[in-house]
Short mmCIF file of C-alpha atoms in Angstrom, two decimals:
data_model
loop_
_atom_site.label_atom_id
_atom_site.label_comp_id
_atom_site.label_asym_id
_atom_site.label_seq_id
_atom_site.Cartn_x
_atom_site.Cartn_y
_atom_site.Cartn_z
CA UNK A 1 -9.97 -12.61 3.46
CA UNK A 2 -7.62 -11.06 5.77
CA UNK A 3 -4.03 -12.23 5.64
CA UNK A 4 -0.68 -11.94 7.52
CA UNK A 5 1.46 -9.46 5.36
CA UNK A 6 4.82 -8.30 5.11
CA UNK A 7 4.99 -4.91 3.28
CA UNK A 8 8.76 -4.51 2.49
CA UNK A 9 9.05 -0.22 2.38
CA UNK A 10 6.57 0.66 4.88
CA UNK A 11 7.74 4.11 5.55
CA UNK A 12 6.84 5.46 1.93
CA UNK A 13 3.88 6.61 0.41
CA UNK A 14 2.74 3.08 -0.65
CA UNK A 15 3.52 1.52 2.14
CA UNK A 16 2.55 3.69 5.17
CA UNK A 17 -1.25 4.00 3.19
CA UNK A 18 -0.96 -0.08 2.39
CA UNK A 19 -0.06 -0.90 6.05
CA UNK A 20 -3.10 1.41 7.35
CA UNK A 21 -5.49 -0.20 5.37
CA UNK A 22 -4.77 -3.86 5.79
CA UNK A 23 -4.31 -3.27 8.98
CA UNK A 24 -8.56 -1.87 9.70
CA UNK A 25 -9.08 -4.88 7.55
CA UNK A 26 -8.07 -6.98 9.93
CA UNK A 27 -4.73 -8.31 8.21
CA UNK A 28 -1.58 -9.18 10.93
CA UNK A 29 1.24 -6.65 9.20
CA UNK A 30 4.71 -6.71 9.59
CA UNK A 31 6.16 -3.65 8.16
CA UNK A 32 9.98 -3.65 6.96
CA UNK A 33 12.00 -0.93 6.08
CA UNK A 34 15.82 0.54 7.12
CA UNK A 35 14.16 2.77 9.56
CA UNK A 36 10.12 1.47 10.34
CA UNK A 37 7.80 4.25 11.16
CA UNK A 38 6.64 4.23 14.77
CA UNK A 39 3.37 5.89 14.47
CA UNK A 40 1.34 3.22 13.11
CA UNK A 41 -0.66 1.32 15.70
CA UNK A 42 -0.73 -2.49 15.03
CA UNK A 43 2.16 -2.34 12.95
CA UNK A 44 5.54 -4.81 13.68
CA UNK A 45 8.41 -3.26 12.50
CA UNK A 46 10.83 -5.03 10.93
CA UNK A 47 14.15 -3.14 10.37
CA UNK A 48 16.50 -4.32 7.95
CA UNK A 49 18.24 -3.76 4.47
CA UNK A 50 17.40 -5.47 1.58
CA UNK A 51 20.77 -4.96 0.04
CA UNK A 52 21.91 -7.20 3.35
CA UNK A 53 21.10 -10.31 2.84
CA UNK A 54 22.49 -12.02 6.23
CA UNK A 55 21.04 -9.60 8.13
CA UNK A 56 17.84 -9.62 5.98
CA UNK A 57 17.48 -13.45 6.66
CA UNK A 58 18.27 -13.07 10.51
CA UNK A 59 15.07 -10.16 10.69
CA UNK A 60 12.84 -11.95 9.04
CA UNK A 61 13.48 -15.79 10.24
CA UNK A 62 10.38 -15.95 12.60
CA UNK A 63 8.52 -14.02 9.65
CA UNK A 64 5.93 -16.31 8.12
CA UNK A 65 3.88 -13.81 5.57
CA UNK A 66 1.48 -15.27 3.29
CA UNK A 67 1.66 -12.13 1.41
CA UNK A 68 4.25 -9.67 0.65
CA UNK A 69 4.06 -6.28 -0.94
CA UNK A 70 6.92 -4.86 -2.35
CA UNK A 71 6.54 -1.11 -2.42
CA UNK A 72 10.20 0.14 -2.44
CA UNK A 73 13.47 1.05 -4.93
CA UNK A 74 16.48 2.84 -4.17
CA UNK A 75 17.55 5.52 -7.27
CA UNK A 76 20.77 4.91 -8.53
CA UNK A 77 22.99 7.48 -10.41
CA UNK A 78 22.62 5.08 -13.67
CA UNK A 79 19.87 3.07 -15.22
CA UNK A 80 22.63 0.02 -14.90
CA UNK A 81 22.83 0.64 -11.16
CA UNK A 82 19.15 0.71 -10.87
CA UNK A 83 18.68 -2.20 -12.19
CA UNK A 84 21.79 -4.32 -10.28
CA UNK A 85 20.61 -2.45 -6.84
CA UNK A 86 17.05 -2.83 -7.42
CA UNK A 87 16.68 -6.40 -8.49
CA UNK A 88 19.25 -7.26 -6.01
CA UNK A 89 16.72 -6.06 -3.07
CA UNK A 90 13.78 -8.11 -4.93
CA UNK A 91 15.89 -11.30 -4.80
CA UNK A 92 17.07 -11.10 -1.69
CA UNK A 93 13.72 -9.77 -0.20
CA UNK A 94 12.15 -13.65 -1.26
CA UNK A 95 15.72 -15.81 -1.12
CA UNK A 96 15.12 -14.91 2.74
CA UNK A 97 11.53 -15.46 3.19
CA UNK A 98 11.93 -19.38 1.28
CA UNK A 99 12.80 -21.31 4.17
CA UNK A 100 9.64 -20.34 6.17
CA UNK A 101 7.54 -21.43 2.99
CA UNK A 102 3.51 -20.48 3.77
CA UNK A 103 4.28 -17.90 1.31
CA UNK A 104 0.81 -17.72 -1.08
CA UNK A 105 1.23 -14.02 -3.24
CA UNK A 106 3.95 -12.21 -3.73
CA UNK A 107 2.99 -7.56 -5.11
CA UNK A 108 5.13 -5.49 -6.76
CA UNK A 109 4.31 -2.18 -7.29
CA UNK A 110 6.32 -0.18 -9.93
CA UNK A 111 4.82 2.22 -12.16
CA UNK A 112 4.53 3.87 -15.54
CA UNK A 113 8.04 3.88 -16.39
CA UNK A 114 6.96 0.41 -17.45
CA UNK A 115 5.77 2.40 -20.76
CA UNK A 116 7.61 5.56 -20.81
CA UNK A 117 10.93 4.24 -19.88
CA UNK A 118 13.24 4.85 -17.13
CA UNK A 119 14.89 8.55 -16.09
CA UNK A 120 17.79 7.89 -18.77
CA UNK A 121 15.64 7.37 -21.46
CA UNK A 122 11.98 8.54 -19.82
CA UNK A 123 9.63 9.84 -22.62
CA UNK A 124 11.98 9.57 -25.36
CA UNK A 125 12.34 7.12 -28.28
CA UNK A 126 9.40 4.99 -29.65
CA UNK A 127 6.57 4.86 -27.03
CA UNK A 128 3.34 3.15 -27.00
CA UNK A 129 0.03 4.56 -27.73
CA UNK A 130 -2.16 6.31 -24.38
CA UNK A 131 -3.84 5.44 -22.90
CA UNK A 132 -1.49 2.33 -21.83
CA UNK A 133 -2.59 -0.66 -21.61
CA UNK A 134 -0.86 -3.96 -19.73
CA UNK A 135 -0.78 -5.88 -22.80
CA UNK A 136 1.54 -3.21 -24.86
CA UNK A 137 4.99 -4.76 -24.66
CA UNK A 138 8.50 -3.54 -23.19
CA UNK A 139 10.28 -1.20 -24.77
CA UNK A 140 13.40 -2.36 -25.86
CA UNK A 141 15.69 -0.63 -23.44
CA UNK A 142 16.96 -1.43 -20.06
CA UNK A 143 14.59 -0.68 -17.16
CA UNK A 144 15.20 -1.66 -13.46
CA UNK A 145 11.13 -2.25 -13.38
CA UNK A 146 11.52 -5.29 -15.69
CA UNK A 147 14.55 -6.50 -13.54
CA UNK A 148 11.97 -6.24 -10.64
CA UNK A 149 9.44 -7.96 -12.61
CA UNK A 150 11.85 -10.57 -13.45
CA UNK A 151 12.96 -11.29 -10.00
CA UNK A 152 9.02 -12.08 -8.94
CA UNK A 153 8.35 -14.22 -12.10
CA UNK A 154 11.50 -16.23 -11.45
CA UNK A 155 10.85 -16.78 -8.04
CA UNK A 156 7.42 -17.59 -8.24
CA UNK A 157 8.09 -20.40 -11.03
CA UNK A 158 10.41 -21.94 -8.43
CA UNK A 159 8.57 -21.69 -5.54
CA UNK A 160 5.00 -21.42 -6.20
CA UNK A 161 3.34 -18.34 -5.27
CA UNK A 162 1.28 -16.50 -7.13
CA UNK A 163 1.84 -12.51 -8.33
CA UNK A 164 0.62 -9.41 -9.03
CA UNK A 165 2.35 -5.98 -10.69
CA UNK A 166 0.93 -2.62 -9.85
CA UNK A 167 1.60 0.33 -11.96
CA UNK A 168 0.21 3.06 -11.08
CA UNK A 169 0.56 6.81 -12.17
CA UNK A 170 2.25 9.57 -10.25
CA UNK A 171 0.89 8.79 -6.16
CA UNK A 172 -0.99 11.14 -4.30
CA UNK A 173 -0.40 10.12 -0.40
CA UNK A 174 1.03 10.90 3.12
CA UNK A 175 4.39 10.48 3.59
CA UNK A 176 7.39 12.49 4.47
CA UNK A 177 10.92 11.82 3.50
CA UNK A 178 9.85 10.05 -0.10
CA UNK A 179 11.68 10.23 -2.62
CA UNK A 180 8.93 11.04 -5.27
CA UNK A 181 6.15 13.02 -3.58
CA UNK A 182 4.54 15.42 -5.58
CA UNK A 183 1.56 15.75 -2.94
CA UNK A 184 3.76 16.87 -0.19
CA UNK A 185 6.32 18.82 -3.03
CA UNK A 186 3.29 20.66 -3.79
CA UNK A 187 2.07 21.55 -0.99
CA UNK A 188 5.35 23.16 0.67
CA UNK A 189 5.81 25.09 -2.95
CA UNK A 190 2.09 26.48 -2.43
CA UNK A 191 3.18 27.03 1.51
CA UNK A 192 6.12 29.24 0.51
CA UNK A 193 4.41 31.12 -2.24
CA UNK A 194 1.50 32.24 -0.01
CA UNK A 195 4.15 33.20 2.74
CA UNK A 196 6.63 35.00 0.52
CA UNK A 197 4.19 36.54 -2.12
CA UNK A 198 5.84 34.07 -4.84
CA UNK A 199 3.88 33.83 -7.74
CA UNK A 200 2.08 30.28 -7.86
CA UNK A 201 3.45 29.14 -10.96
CA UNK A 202 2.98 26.05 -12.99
CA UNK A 203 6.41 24.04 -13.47
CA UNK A 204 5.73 21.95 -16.24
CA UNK A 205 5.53 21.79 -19.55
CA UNK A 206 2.49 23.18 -21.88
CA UNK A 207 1.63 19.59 -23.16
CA UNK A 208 0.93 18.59 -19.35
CA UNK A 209 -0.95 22.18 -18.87
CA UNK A 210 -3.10 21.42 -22.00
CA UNK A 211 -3.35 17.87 -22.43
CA UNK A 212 -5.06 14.99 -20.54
CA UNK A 213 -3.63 13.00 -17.40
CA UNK A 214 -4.15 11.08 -14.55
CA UNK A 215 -3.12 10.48 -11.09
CA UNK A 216 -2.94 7.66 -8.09
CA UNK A 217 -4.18 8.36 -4.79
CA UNK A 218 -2.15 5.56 -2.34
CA UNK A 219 -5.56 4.83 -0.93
CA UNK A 220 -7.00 3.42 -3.86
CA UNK A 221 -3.49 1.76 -4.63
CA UNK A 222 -3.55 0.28 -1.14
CA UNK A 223 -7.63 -1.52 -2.14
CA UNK A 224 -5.95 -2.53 -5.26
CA UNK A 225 -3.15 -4.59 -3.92
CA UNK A 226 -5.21 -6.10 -1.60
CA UNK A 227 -8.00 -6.96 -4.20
CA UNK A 228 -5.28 -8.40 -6.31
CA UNK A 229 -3.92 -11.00 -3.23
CA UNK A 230 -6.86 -12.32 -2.44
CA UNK A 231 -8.83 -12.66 -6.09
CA UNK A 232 -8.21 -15.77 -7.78
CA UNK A 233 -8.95 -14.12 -10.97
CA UNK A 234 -6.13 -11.37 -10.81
CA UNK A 235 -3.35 -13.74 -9.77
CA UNK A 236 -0.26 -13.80 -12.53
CA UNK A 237 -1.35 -10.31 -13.64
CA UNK A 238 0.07 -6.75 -14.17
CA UNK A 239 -2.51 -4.03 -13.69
CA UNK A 240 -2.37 -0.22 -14.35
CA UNK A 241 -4.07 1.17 -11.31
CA UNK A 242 -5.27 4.89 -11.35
CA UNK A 243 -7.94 7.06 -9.65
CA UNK A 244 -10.40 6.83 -12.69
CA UNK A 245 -10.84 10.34 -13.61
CA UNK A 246 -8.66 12.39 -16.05
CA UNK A 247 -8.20 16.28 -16.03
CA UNK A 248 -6.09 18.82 -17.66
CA UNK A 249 -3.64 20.96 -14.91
CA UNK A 250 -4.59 23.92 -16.17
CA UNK A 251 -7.96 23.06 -14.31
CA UNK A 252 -6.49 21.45 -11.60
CA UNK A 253 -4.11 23.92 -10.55
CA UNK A 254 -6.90 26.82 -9.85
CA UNK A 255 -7.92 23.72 -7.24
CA UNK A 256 -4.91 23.54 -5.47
CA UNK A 257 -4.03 27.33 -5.42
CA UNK A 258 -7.66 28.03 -4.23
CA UNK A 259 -7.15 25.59 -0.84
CA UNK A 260 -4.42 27.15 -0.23
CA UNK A 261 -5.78 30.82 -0.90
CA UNK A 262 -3.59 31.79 -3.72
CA UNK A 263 -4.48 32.83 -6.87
CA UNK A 264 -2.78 30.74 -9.85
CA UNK A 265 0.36 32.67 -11.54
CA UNK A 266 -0.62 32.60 -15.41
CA UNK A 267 0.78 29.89 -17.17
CA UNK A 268 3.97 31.77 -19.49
CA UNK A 269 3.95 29.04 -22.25
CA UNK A 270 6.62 27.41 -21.21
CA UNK A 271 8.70 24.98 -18.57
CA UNK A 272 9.82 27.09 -15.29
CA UNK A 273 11.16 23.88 -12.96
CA UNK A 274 10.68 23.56 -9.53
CA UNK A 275 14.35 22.82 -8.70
CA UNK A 276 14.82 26.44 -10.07
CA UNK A 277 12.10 27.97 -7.73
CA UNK A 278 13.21 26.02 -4.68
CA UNK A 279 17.00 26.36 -5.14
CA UNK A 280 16.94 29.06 -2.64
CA UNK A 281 13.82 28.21 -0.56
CA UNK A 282 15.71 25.73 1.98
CA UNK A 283 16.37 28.77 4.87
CA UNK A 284 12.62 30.52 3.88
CA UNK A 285 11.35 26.97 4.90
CA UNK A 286 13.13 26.65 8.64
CA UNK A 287 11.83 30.32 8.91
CA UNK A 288 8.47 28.62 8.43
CA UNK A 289 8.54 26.32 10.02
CA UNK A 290 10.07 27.77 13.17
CA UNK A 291 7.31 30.91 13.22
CA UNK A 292 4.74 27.93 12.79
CA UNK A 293 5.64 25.29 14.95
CA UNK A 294 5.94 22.77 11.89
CA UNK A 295 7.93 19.24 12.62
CA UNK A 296 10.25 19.40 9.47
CA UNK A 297 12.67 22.59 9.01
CA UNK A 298 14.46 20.55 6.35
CA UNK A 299 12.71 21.05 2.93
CA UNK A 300 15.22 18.60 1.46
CA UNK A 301 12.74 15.77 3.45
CA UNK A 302 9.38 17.14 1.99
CA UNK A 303 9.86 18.36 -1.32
CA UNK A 304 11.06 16.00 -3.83
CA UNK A 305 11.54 18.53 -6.94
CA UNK A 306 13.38 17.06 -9.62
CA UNK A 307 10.35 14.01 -9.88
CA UNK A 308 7.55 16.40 -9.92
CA UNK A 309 9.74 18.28 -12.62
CA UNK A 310 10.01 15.00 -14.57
CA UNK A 311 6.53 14.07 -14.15
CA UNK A 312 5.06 17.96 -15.06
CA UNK A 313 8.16 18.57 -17.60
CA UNK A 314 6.79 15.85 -19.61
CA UNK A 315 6.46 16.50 -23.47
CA UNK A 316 3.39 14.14 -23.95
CA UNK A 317 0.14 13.66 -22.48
CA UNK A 318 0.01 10.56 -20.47
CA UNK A 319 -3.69 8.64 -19.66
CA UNK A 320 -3.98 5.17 -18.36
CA UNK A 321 -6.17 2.20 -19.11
CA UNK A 322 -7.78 0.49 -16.19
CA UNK A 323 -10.14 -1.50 -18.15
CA UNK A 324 -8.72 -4.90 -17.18
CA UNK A 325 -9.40 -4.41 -13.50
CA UNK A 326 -12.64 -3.05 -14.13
CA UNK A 327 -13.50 -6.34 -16.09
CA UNK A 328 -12.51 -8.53 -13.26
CA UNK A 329 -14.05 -6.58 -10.62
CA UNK A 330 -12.02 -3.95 -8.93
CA UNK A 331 -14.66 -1.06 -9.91
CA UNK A 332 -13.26 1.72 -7.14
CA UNK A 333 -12.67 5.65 -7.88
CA UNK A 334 -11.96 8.24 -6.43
CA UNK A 335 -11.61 11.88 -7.73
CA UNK A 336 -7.84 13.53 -7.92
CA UNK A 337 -8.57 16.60 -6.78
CA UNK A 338 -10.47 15.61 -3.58
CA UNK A 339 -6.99 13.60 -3.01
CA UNK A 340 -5.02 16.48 -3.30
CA UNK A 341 -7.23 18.48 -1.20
CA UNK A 342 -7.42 15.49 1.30
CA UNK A 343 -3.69 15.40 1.64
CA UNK A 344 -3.49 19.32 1.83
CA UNK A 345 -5.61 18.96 4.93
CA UNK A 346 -4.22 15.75 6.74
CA UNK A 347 -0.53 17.58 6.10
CA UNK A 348 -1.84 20.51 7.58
CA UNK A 349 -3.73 18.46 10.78
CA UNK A 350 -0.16 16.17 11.48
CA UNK A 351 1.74 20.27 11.27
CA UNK A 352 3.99 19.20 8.50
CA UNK A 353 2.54 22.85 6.50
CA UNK A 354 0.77 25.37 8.42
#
């Protein structure tokens, strides 16, 4: 049952691959963000800031969604920040939208920081059991995810609509610019190690190289959020959403190196971060890109190296439980490293790596 959406961050990972997919499905989108993308046919941009709230309500007053998607978050240099910032742009996002009314589901996405906790406090402390499940409760520290969460529940008791929370693993997806994109992050580190002769090393931790995880491709994530807005079964529910495959890395990185024609750097036992690798790689990169034609010199816009050392540096394994979606219907997979490889090769078609 197609819709007409408003996806509030269309020019990230979630977003751009949510927009796209509603979008063949037939849904009217509306796509808000500071600075919409232009390159999406079908698409009405909507520029604005959510941390603006006059302006905010002047963009959107002859918007009339019947679903919004809320795939966005600014970091903040504290968790405190995060969470004032972050639940300020929820609130504001659906203060704006009330007097049109119409308004039937309302989709956050956030992630597993929900379990793990946020960058201040991420792994540490008391955690829950893996693989997580939606019913395991908050941990008690402060998390700008449950200030999001909050904002939705609050606003939906008051005015009616109905909700869904997404959290899905690390995202595999198109996008340039994002803040967390380990896709693209990878795939300029492989770039500059097959064009320098840098070893192809593994940046993460020997509990991610050995133990059991699992990723998000923003495709599937984009048929989940849909699938939650329009099944009556899934409304007031949070959902862990992942591909539906696990792996160890020290499989999947012989996968990535081998598109790429590398072979993989043995693993030395230990962390060897990626902001460490790349601290001088900025000038190698415009040297790239200029010999190959590529549209971004600045490396700073494609590889996002601090989150893919957080997510690799991690000290536990992490798996997900999808079984409640599963039981109410959503049965989709798709394999991780056919979405790495996919990316790889749509990055490569659109000359963001050569």
């Amino acid at each position: 049952m197609a819709g007409t959406a408003l996806i509030a961050g269309v020019s990230g990972i979630v977003g751009n691959n949510l927009a796209r997919h509603l979008l063949r499905n037939g849904w009217q989108v509306s796509g808000l963000a500071r600075r919409p993308p232009a390159g999406i046919e079908g698409l009405r941009p909507v520029a604005a800031d959510l941390l603006d709230p006059a302006a905010l309500r002047a963009a959107l007053a002859e918007e009339r969604p019947s679903h919004v998607f809320i795939t966005t978050w600014l970091r903040q240099p504290t968790e405190a920040e995060n969470i004032r910032v972050n639940a300020a742009m929820v609130r504001n996002l659906l203060d704006a939208l009330r007097p049109g009314g119409g308004l039937r589901h309302v989709a956050l996405v956030t992630g597993l920081k929900h379990y793990l906790g946020p960058f201040e406090n991420y792994g540490k402390g008391s955690l829950p059991a893996t693989p997580f499940r939606e019913e395991q409760p908050r941990l008690d520290v402060e998390n700008f995810y449950y200030a999001q969460e909050d904002e939705v529940f609050a606003a939906s008791a008051r005015d009616g609509f109905g909700w869904s929370v997404h959290r899905p693993h690390t995202i595999i997806g198109y996008a340039v610019g994002n803040a967390m994109n380990m896709g693209v992050t990878l795939a300029a580190y492989a770039t500059l190690c097959r064009e320098t002769g840098r070893p192809f090393l593994f940046p993460g931790s020997a509990a991610q190289w050995n133990g059991l995880t699992d990723m998000t491709d923003a495709r599937l994530l984009a048929r989940h959020l849909e699938w939650a807005a329009t099944t009556p079964a899934a409304r007031d529910q949070a959902f862990n959403v992942v591909d539906g495959d696990v792996f160890r890395w020290s499989w999947m990185w012989g996968r990535l190196a081998a598109w790429f024609g590398l072979e993989p750097a043995p693993f030395p036992g230990q962390g060897t971060p990626l902001e460490a690798q790349l601290a001088d790689a900025a000038p190698l990169w415009r040297e790239i890109a200029a010999r190959h034609g590529l549209v971004e010199p600045d490396l700073g816009r494609l590889a996002s190296a601090w989150h893919t050392d957080a997510d690799l540096g991690r000290p536990i394994e992490v798996v997900t439980d999808m079984s409640k979606s599963r039981r109410l219907g959503f049965l989709d997979y798709q394999a991780t490293d056919d979405a790495f490889l996919d990316l790889f090769a749509t990055l490569r078609e659109a000359r963001v790596i050569p």
